[in-house]
Amino acid sequence: MKYLIGIDIGTSATKTVMFDEKFSVICSSSQEYPMYQPQNGWAEQNPQDWRDAVLNTIKNVVSKSGVNAEDIAGIGLSGQMHGLVMLDENGEVLRPSIIWCDQRTSKQCEEITEKIGAERLIEITANPALTGFTASKILWVRENEPEIYAKCNHILLPKDYIRYVLTGEFATEVSDASGMQLMDIPNRCWSDEVLEKLDIDKALLPKMYESPEVTGTITKETAEMTGLSENTVVVGGAGDNAAAAVGTGVVKEGRAFTTIGTSGVVFAHTDKVSIDPKGRVHTFCCAVPGCWHIMGVTQAAGLSLKWFRDNFCGDFMEKAEKEGVDPYYLMDKAAEQIPVGSNRLIYLPYLMGERTPHLDPDCRGVFFGLSAIHTKADMIRAVMEGVAYSLKNCNDILNEMGTTVDEMMACGGGGTSTLWRHMLADLYGCDVKTVSSKEGPALGVAILASVGAGIYGSVESACDTAIKIDKTCAPDKDNEEAYKKFYAVYNSLYGHLKDDFKALTK
């Protein structure tokens, strides 16, 4: 029996999972780390925190499993996308990573658009210039920290920094690199035109692979620290959403998923390049070689509920600890008692600006309709509904682009909530399903590793073995009709508040 390891380097924690070759979980380990916000709208993390978490969790699963190191055939890496990791000539980290939800680069996005042209930028990179993407972060460091930029020899994404730690190789793969805004998406390679116009040296960028391809093997030093074998291969892996797609079986035309993690995503697989000329949703290369995906993103999905929990739900957290349950379980139960529409309370989930459908770093979170009748339970439900409305915005655009979705999967921490899945089913008007495995991106990259290690011949055939449907939530017709009215109000609010958001920022 051969074994596989999937590592998911997330925003709040790293989770490392060992699977057997039939994708049954052997054991797992996770380790949390902080996010830093030195200024309003900024978001950074320390890459050394990711490194320590990865090395510790690998060591834990290898020792707990009792598996012979030589039987661990492959490792796949998943990670938060867009983060900028800068290394010097010795491979040392030069500054904290500016991560995906950072909003400081509005000026640099304007510069990118001006230098390349709005339409041409979308033609090449399949996306407008966005504050969350890596290219604008590179320009920000060059303009604001020139002494750091002068020392930079390597630019990597978060999971690709971990690849360097594990293998000593500077490499990336097409799905994660798609979110850097430096790539020719239709042709699956770095864009010489974009790099030249932005004056970024191509030598700073890593070699690019397809997601299941082998990018290196474990170094002697890492093997000694973790208990791994130097013969274990590390494949390209995937950005977190592309990895989640593989981990939920969204690897064929007509399949899609919604994930509610820190951010929220609606993601559809496509066998051909399809680009929204308005730039409202993102087209990236996906983890299946020769294929792409379209995705809409809401910046603060699970983050909205976590923010509300951490600041206002101390009573739920205290009760949960006494009862030995998750605070979110108790919050779900409270929200279930509130009717559709949260007693006419609507929440806009713009805590970190927004990407889809509003490309606006200045918009912020709002409770609209708050009155003296509202309770904490109303607010919890309103937060969940607001996130669901935002995800429906994403799905509406995919439908508008002609993407036909036959089945919608749900994943991420929020996807475990039956209430949230029912909201999505009612708003989408279709069944929302979950898979038996709860490992999401970690399973996805283990599947990719199984292909790279030669255990399976293709991503699709590996998914046929790995993916099994668990639960299905069907839409409720009465709820569908009720939600249409609240969704209409939700959609009108951004237009009314757009100028006020900008005034507040100033």
Coordinates of C-alpha atoms in Angstrom, one line a residue:
M1 CA 0.0 0.0 0.0
K2 CA 1.3 3.5 -0.9
Y3 CA 0.4 6.6 1.0
L4 CA -0.1 10.3 0.1
I5 CA 0.1 13.6 2.0
G6 CA -2.0 16.6 1.3
I7 CA -0.9 19.9 2.8
D8 CA -3.2 22.9 2.9
I9 CA -1.5 26.2 3.9
G10 CA -4.5 28.3 4.8
T11 CA -5.0 31.8 6.1
S12 CA -5.7 30.7 9.7
A13 CA -3.9 27.4 9.9
T14 CA -2.0 24.7 8.0
K15 CA -3.6 21.3 7.9
T16 CA -1.7 18.2 6.8
V17 CA -3.5 15.0 6.1
M18 CA -2.2 11.5 5.2
F19 CA -4.3 9.3 2.9
D20 CA -3.8 5.7 1.7
E21 CA -3.9 5.1 -2.1
K22 CA -7.7 4.7 -1.9
F23 CA -8.0 8.1 -0.2
S24 CA -9.1 7.0 3.2
V25 CA -7.7 9.3 5.9
I26 CA -5.0 7.7 8.0
C27 CA -4.4 10.7 10.3
S28 CA -4.1 14.5 10.2
S29 CA -2.5 17.4 12.1
S30 CA -3.1 21.2 12.1
Q31 CA -1.4 24.3 13.5
E32 CA -2.7 27.8 13.6
Y33 CA -0.9 31.1 13.2
P34 CA -1.8 34.8 13.3
M35 CA -2.6 37.4 10.6
Y36 CA -1.3 40.9 11.1
Q37 CA -3.1 44.1 10.1
P38 CA -0.6 47.0 10.6
Q39 CA -3.0 49.4 9.1
N40 CA -6.7 49.4 8.1
G41 CA -7.1 47.3 4.9
W42 CA -3.6 45.7 5.2
A43 CA -3.1 42.0 5.8
E44 CA 0.2 40.2 6.3
Q45 CA 1.6 36.9 7.6
N46 CA 5.0 35.6 8.5
P47 CA 6.2 32.9 6.0
Q48 CA 8.2 31.3 8.8
D49 CA 5.0 30.6 10.6
W50 CA 3.8 28.6 7.6
R51 CA 7.1 26.8 7.4
D52 CA 7.0 25.9 11.1
A53 CA 3.4 24.7 10.9
V54 CA 4.1 22.6 7.8
L55 CA 7.2 20.9 9.2
N56 CA 5.5 20.3 12.6
T57 CA 2.4 18.8 11.1
I58 CA 4.3 16.6 8.6
K59 CA 6.3 15.3 11.5
N60 CA 3.1 14.6 13.5
V61 CA 1.3 12.7 10.8
V62 CA 4.4 10.6 9.8
S63 CA 5.0 9.6 13.5
K64 CA 1.3 9.1 14.3
S65 CA 0.7 7.0 11.2
G66 CA 3.4 4.4 11.8
V67 CA 3.7 4.2 8.0
N68 CA 7.2 3.4 6.5
A69 CA 8.6 6.6 5.1
E70 CA 9.5 4.8 1.8
D71 CA 5.8 4.0 1.3
I72 CA 4.8 7.7 1.3
A73 CA 4.8 8.1 -2.5
G74 CA 3.9 11.8 -3.0
I75 CA 3.0 15.1 -1.4
G76 CA 0.6 17.7 -2.8
L77 CA 0.6 21.4 -1.7
S78 CA -2.5 23.6 -1.6
G79 CA -2.4 27.2 -0.3
Q80 CA -4.0 30.6 0.0
M81 CA -3.5 32.3 -3.3
H82 CA -2.0 35.7 -4.3
G83 CA 0.3 36.2 -1.4
L84 CA 3.7 37.8 -2.1
V85 CA 6.8 36.0 -0.7
M86 CA 10.1 37.7 -1.5
L87 CA 13.4 35.9 -0.9
D88 CA 17.0 37.1 -1.1
E89 CA 19.9 35.4 -2.9
N90 CA 20.3 33.0 0.0
G91 CA 16.6 32.0 0.0
E92 CA 15.9 34.0 3.2
V93 CA 12.5 35.8 3.6
L94 CA 12.9 39.6 3.1
R95 CA 9.6 40.8 4.6
P96 CA 6.3 39.6 5.8
S97 CA 4.0 38.2 3.1
I98 CA 1.4 40.6 1.8
I99 CA -1.6 38.2 1.6
W100 CA -4.7 37.8 -0.6
C101 CA -7.1 40.0 1.4
D102 CA -4.7 43.0 1.6
Q103 CA -6.2 46.2 0.0
R104 CA -3.3 48.6 0.0
T105 CA -2.5 48.5 -3.7
S106 CA -5.3 50.6 -5.4
K107 CA -2.7 53.0 -6.8
Q108 CA -0.6 50.2 -8.3
C109 CA -3.7 48.7 -9.9
E110 CA -4.3 52.0 -11.6
E111 CA -0.7 51.9 -12.8
I112 CA -1.0 48.4 -14.2
T113 CA -4.2 49.2 -16.0
E114 CA -2.6 52.4 -17.5
K115 CA 0.5 50.6 -18.7
I116 CA -1.1 47.5 -20.2
G117 CA -4.6 48.8 -21.0
A118 CA -7.8 47.6 -19.4
E119 CA -9.0 45.5 -22.3
R120 CA -5.6 44.0 -23.1
L121 CA -5.0 43.1 -19.5
I122 CA -8.2 41.1 -19.4
E123 CA -7.3 39.5 -22.7
I124 CA -4.0 38.3 -21.4
T125 CA -4.5 37.7 -17.7
A126 CA -8.3 37.1 -17.9
N127 CA -8.8 39.5 -15.0
P128 CA -8.8 43.3 -14.4
A129 CA -6.1 44.7 -12.1
L130 CA -7.0 43.7 -8.5
T131 CA -5.7 44.8 -5.2
G132 CA -5.7 41.2 -4.0
F133 CA -3.5 39.9 -6.8
T134 CA 0.3 39.5 -6.6
A135 CA 1.4 41.9 -9.4
S136 CA 0.2 45.0 -7.7
K137 CA 1.9 43.9 -4.4
I138 CA 5.2 43.6 -6.2
L139 CA 4.8 47.1 -7.5
W140 CA 3.9 48.4 -4.1
V141 CA 7.1 47.0 -2.5
R142 CA 9.2 48.3 -5.4
E143 CA 7.7 51.8 -4.9
N144 CA 7.5 51.9 -1.1
E145 CA 10.4 49.6 0.0
P146 CA 13.0 49.9 -2.7
E147 CA 15.8 48.6 -0.5
I148 CA 13.8 45.3 0.0
Y149 CA 13.0 45.1 -3.7
A150 CA 16.7 45.6 -4.6
K151 CA 17.6 42.5 -2.5
C152 CA 14.8 40.3 -4.0
N153 CA 16.1 37.3 -6.0
H154 CA 12.9 35.1 -5.9
I155 CA 9.2 35.8 -5.9
L156 CA 7.0 33.0 -4.7
L157 CA 3.4 32.3 -3.7
P158 CA 2.7 31.0 -0.1
K159 CA 2.5 27.3 -1.0
D160 CA 5.5 27.6 -3.4
Y161 CA 7.6 29.0 -0.5
I162 CA 6.8 25.7 1.3
R163 CA 7.8 23.8 -1.8
Y164 CA 11.2 25.5 -1.6
V165 CA 11.5 24.6 2.1
L166 CA 10.6 20.9 1.3
T167 CA 12.5 20.4 -1.9
G168 CA 14.9 23.4 -2.5
E169 CA 13.2 24.0 -5.8
F170 CA 11.8 27.3 -7.0
A171 CA 8.6 26.2 -8.8
T172 CA 4.9 27.0 -9.1
E173 CA 2.0 25.6 -11.1
V174 CA -0.6 27.0 -13.4
S175 CA -3.6 27.3 -11.1
D176 CA -1.9 29.4 -8.3
A177 CA 0.2 31.3 -10.8
S178 CA -3.0 32.4 -12.6
G179 CA -3.8 34.7 -9.6
M180 CA -0.5 36.6 -9.9
Q181 CA -1.7 38.7 -12.9
L182 CA 1.6 38.0 -14.6
M183 CA 0.4 35.0 -16.6
D184 CA -0.9 34.5 -20.1
I185 CA -4.0 32.5 -19.1
P186 CA -5.1 31.2 -22.5
N187 CA -1.6 29.9 -23.2
R188 CA -0.7 28.7 -19.7
C189 CA 2.7 30.5 -19.4
W190 CA 4.3 33.7 -18.0
S191 CA 3.3 36.7 -20.1
D192 CA 6.4 38.4 -21.6
E193 CA 4.3 41.4 -22.6
V194 CA 2.9 42.0 -19.0
L195 CA 6.4 41.5 -17.4
E196 CA 8.0 43.9 -19.9
K197 CA 5.4 46.6 -19.5
L198 CA 5.6 46.4 -15.7
D199 CA 9.4 46.1 -15.7
I200 CA 9.5 42.9 -13.7
D201 CA 12.4 40.6 -14.4
K202 CA 11.2 37.2 -15.5
A203 CA 14.2 35.7 -13.7
L204 CA 12.5 36.5 -10.4
L205 CA 9.7 34.1 -11.1
P206 CA 9.8 30.3 -10.6
K207 CA 9.5 27.6 -13.2
M208 CA 5.9 26.7 -14.0
Y209 CA 4.3 23.2 -14.1
E210 CA 0.9 21.6 -14.5
S211 CA -0.7 20.7 -11.2
P212 CA -0.1 16.9 -11.2
E213 CA 3.5 17.2 -12.5
V214 CA 6.5 16.3 -10.2
T215 CA 8.4 19.5 -9.2
G216 CA 11.0 17.9 -6.9
T217 CA 11.8 15.5 -4.1
I218 CA 12.3 16.0 -0.3
T219 CA 15.7 17.3 0.7
K220 CA 18.0 15.4 3.1
E221 CA 17.5 18.2 5.7
T222 CA 13.7 18.1 5.5
A223 CA 13.7 14.3 5.6
E224 CA 15.7 14.4 8.8
M225 CA 13.4 17.0 10.4
T226 CA 10.1 15.3 9.4
G227 CA 10.7 11.6 9.1
L228 CA 9.9 11.7 5.3
S229 CA 11.9 9.9 2.7
E230 CA 14.1 11.7 0.2
N231 CA 12.4 9.7 -2.5
T232 CA 9.0 11.1 -1.9
V233 CA 7.9 13.3 -4.8
V234 CA 6.3 16.8 -4.4
V235 CA 3.9 17.7 -7.2
G236 CA 2.8 21.1 -8.4
G237 CA -0.3 21.1 -6.3
A238 CA -2.9 23.9 -6.6
G239 CA -4.2 27.1 -5.3
D240 CA -6.8 26.5 -2.5
N241 CA -9.9 26.8 -4.7
A242 CA -8.5 24.7 -7.6
A243 CA -7.5 22.1 -5.0
A244 CA -10.9 22.2 -3.4
A245 CA -12.4 21.6 -6.9
V246 CA -10.4 18.4 -7.2
G247 CA -11.3 17.4 -3.7
T248 CA -15.0 17.7 -4.5
G249 CA -14.8 16.1 -7.9
V250 CA -15.4 19.3 -9.9
V251 CA -13.1 18.2 -12.7
K252 CA -15.5 17.9 -15.6
E253 CA -17.8 20.2 -17.6
G254 CA -21.1 21.0 -15.9
R255 CA -19.7 20.7 -12.3
A256 CA -19.3 23.5 -9.8
F257 CA -18.8 24.1 -6.1
T258 CA -19.4 26.8 -3.5
T259 CA -16.9 27.1 -0.7
I260 CA -17.3 29.1 2.5
G261 CA -13.9 29.5 4.0
T262 CA -12.4 32.7 5.2
S263 CA -13.4 34.0 1.7
G264 CA -16.3 32.6 -0.3
V265 CA -16.1 31.2 -3.8
V266 CA -18.4 30.0 -6.5
F267 CA -16.3 27.9 -8.9
A268 CA -17.2 26.2 -12.2
H269 CA -15.0 23.9 -14.3
T270 CA -14.7 24.5 -18.1
D271 CA -12.9 22.7 -20.8
K272 CA -12.3 25.9 -22.8
V273 CA -11.2 29.4 -21.9
S274 CA -14.2 31.7 -21.1
I275 CA -13.4 35.2 -20.0
D276 CA -15.9 37.8 -18.7
P277 CA -15.0 41.0 -20.6
K278 CA -16.4 43.1 -17.7
G279 CA -13.9 41.4 -15.3
R280 CA -16.4 40.6 -12.6
V281 CA -15.4 37.0 -12.2
H282 CA -12.0 35.4 -12.5
T283 CA -10.8 32.9 -15.1
F284 CA -7.8 30.8 -14.1
C285 CA -6.1 27.7 -15.3
C286 CA -7.4 24.8 -13.2
A287 CA -5.6 21.8 -11.7
V288 CA -6.8 19.5 -14.5
P289 CA -4.2 19.8 -17.3
G290 CA -5.5 21.7 -20.4
C291 CA -8.6 23.0 -18.6
W292 CA -9.7 26.2 -16.9
H293 CA -12.2 27.4 -14.3
I294 CA -14.3 30.5 -13.7
M295 CA -14.8 31.7 -10.2
G296 CA -16.5 34.6 -8.3
V297 CA -15.1 35.6 -4.9
T298 CA -16.6 37.3 -1.9
Q299 CA -13.8 38.5 0.3
A300 CA -15.3 38.0 3.8
A301 CA -17.5 34.9 3.9
G302 CA -16.6 32.7 6.8
L303 CA -14.5 35.7 8.0
S304 CA -17.8 37.6 8.5
L305 CA -19.2 34.9 10.9
K306 CA -15.8 34.5 12.6
W307 CA -15.6 38.3 13.2
F308 CA -19.1 38.3 14.6
R309 CA -18.4 35.3 16.8
D310 CA -15.1 36.7 18.2
N311 CA -16.5 40.1 19.0
F312 CA -20.1 39.5 20.0
C313 CA -20.6 35.8 20.9
G314 CA -18.7 35.3 24.0
D315 CA -21.7 33.7 25.6
F316 CA -22.0 31.1 22.8
M317 CA -18.3 30.4 23.1
E318 CA -18.5 29.9 26.9
K319 CA -21.5 27.7 26.6
A320 CA -19.9 25.7 23.8
E321 CA -16.8 25.0 25.9
K322 CA -19.0 23.8 28.8
E323 CA -21.0 21.5 26.5
G324 CA -18.0 20.3 24.4
V325 CA -19.4 21.5 21.1
D326 CA -18.4 24.0 18.4
P327 CA -19.6 27.6 19.0
Y328 CA -20.7 27.7 15.4
Y329 CA -23.0 24.8 16.0
L330 CA -24.8 26.8 18.7
M331 CA -24.9 29.9 16.5
D332 CA -26.4 27.8 13.7
K333 CA -29.1 26.5 16.1
A334 CA -30.0 30.1 17.2
A335 CA -30.1 31.3 13.6
E336 CA -32.4 28.4 12.6
Q337 CA -35.1 29.8 14.8
I338 CA -35.2 33.1 12.8
P339 CA -37.3 33.3 9.7
V340 CA -36.0 33.9 6.1
G341 CA -34.9 37.5 5.8
S342 CA -33.8 37.8 9.5
N343 CA -36.8 39.9 10.4
R344 CA -36.0 42.4 7.7
L345 CA -32.3 42.7 8.6
I346 CA -29.7 42.6 5.8
Y347 CA -25.9 42.3 6.1
L348 CA -23.4 43.4 3.4
P349 CA -20.3 41.2 3.9
Y350 CA -17.7 43.8 2.8
L351 CA -15.3 43.7 5.8
M352 CA -12.3 43.5 3.5
G353 CA -13.6 45.3 0.4
E354 CA -15.0 43.2 -2.3
R355 CA -14.1 41.4 -5.6
T356 CA -17.3 40.0 -7.1
P357 CA -19.4 41.5 -8.5
H358 CA -18.1 44.9 -7.1
L359 CA -14.4 45.4 -7.7
D360 CA -14.2 47.9 -4.8
P361 CA -11.5 48.0 -2.1
D362 CA -13.3 50.8 -0.3
C363 CA -16.7 49.2 0.4
R364 CA -17.2 48.0 4.0
G365 CA -19.5 45.8 6.1
V366 CA -23.1 47.1 6.8
F367 CA -26.1 46.0 8.9
F368 CA -29.1 47.5 7.1
G369 CA -32.5 47.7 8.8
L370 CA -31.3 47.3 12.4
S371 CA -34.0 48.0 14.9
A372 CA -34.8 47.5 18.6
I373 CA -36.6 44.2 17.8
H374 CA -33.5 42.5 16.6
T375 CA -31.6 40.0 18.7
K376 CA -28.1 38.5 18.4
A377 CA -29.8 35.5 16.7
D378 CA -31.2 37.8 14.0
M379 CA -27.8 39.3 13.4
I380 CA -26.2 35.8 13.1
R381 CA -28.7 34.8 10.5
A382 CA -28.4 38.1 8.7
V383 CA -24.6 37.6 8.5
M384 CA -25.1 34.1 7.0
E385 CA -27.8 35.3 4.6
G386 CA -25.6 38.3 3.5
V387 CA -22.8 35.9 2.6
A388 CA -25.2 33.7 0.7
Y389 CA -26.6 36.7 -1.2
S390 CA -23.0 37.6 -2.2
L391 CA -22.4 34.0 -3.4
K392 CA -25.6 34.2 -5.4
N393 CA -24.2 37.3 -7.1
C394 CA -21.2 35.2 -8.2
N395 CA -23.4 32.4 -9.4
D396 CA -25.7 34.8 -11.4
I397 CA -22.7 36.0 -13.4
L398 CA -21.6 32.4 -14.2
N399 CA -25.1 31.7 -15.5
E400 CA -25.0 34.9 -17.5
M401 CA -21.7 33.7 -19.1
G402 CA -23.5 30.6 -20.3
T403 CA -22.0 28.2 -17.8
T404 CA -24.5 25.4 -17.2
V405 CA -24.1 23.8 -13.8
D406 CA -25.7 20.4 -13.3
E407 CA -24.7 20.0 -9.7
M408 CA -23.4 22.3 -7.0
M409 CA -21.1 21.0 -4.3
A410 CA -20.5 22.7 -1.0
C411 CA -17.2 22.7 0.9
G412 CA -15.2 24.8 3.3
G413 CA -15.9 25.2 7.0
G414 CA -19.2 27.0 6.3
G415 CA -20.2 24.2 3.9
T416 CA -20.6 21.9 7.0
S417 CA -23.5 24.1 8.1
T418 CA -26.8 22.5 7.1
L419 CA -28.5 25.9 7.5
W420 CA -26.0 27.6 5.2
R421 CA -26.4 24.9 2.6
H422 CA -30.2 25.3 2.7
M423 CA -29.8 29.0 2.2
L424 CA -27.6 28.4 -0.9
A425 CA -30.1 25.8 -2.3
D426 CA -33.0 28.2 -1.8
L427 CA -31.1 31.1 -3.5
Y428 CA -29.5 29.0 -6.3
G429 CA -32.7 27.1 -7.0
C430 CA -30.8 23.7 -7.2
D431 CA -29.6 20.9 -5.0
V432 CA -26.5 21.6 -3.0
K433 CA -24.5 18.5 -2.1
T434 CA -21.5 17.6 0.0
V435 CA -18.9 14.9 -0.4
S436 CA -18.1 12.3 2.3
S437 CA -14.6 13.5 2.8
K438 CA -14.2 16.7 4.7
E439 CA -10.6 17.3 3.7
G440 CA -11.3 19.5 0.7
P441 CA -8.1 21.1 -0.6
A442 CA -5.9 18.6 1.2
L443 CA -7.7 15.7 -0.5
G444 CA -7.5 17.6 -3.8
V445 CA -3.7 17.9 -3.7
A446 CA -3.3 14.3 -2.5
I447 CA -5.3 13.3 -5.6
L448 CA -2.9 15.3 -7.7
A449 CA 0.1 13.7 -5.9
S450 CA -1.4 10.3 -6.7
V451 CA -1.2 11.1 -10.4
G452 CA 2.3 12.5 -10.2
A453 CA 3.4 9.4 -8.2
G454 CA 2.0 7.1 -11.0
I455 CA -0.7 5.5 -8.8
Y456 CA -3.5 6.8 -11.1
G457 CA -3.3 7.8 -14.8
S458 CA -5.3 11.0 -14.6
V459 CA -7.0 13.5 -12.2
E460 CA -10.4 12.4 -13.4
S461 CA -9.8 8.6 -12.8
A462 CA -8.3 9.4 -9.3
C463 CA -11.5 11.4 -8.5
D464 CA -13.7 8.5 -9.6
T465 CA -12.1 6.5 -6.7
A466 CA -11.9 9.3 -4.2
I467 CA -15.2 11.3 -4.4
K468 CA -18.4 10.0 -2.8
I469 CA -21.6 12.1 -2.3
D470 CA -22.7 12.4 1.3
K471 CA -25.7 14.9 1.9
T472 CA -28.1 16.7 -0.4
C473 CA -30.0 19.9 0.4
A474 CA -33.0 20.6 -1.9
P475 CA -34.5 24.1 -2.4
D476 CA -37.7 25.0 -0.6
K477 CA -40.1 26.8 -3.0
D478 CA -41.6 29.0 -0.3
N479 CA -38.1 30.1 0.8
E480 CA -37.1 30.7 -2.8
E481 CA -39.9 33.2 -3.2
A482 CA -39.3 34.9 0.1
Y483 CA -35.5 35.2 -0.6
K484 CA -36.2 36.9 -4.0
K485 CA -37.6 40.0 -2.3
F486 CA -34.7 40.3 0.2
Y487 CA -32.1 39.6 -2.5
A488 CA -33.5 42.5 -4.5
V489 CA -33.0 44.9 -1.6
Y490 CA -29.5 43.5 -1.0
N491 CA -28.6 44.1 -4.6
S492 CA -29.8 47.7 -4.5
L493 CA -27.8 48.7 -1.4
Y494 CA -24.3 48.8 -2.9
G495 CA -25.4 51.3 -5.6
H496 CA -26.8 53.6 -2.9
L497 CA -23.8 53.4 -0.7
K498 CA -20.9 53.3 -3.2
D499 CA -20.1 57.0 -3.0
D500 CA -20.5 57.0 0.8
F501 CA -17.9 54.2 1.1
K502 CA -15.4 56.3 -0.9
A503 CA -16.2 59.4 1.2
L504 CA -15.6 57.4 4.4
T505 CA -12.3 56.1 3.1
K506 CA -11.1 59.6 2.5

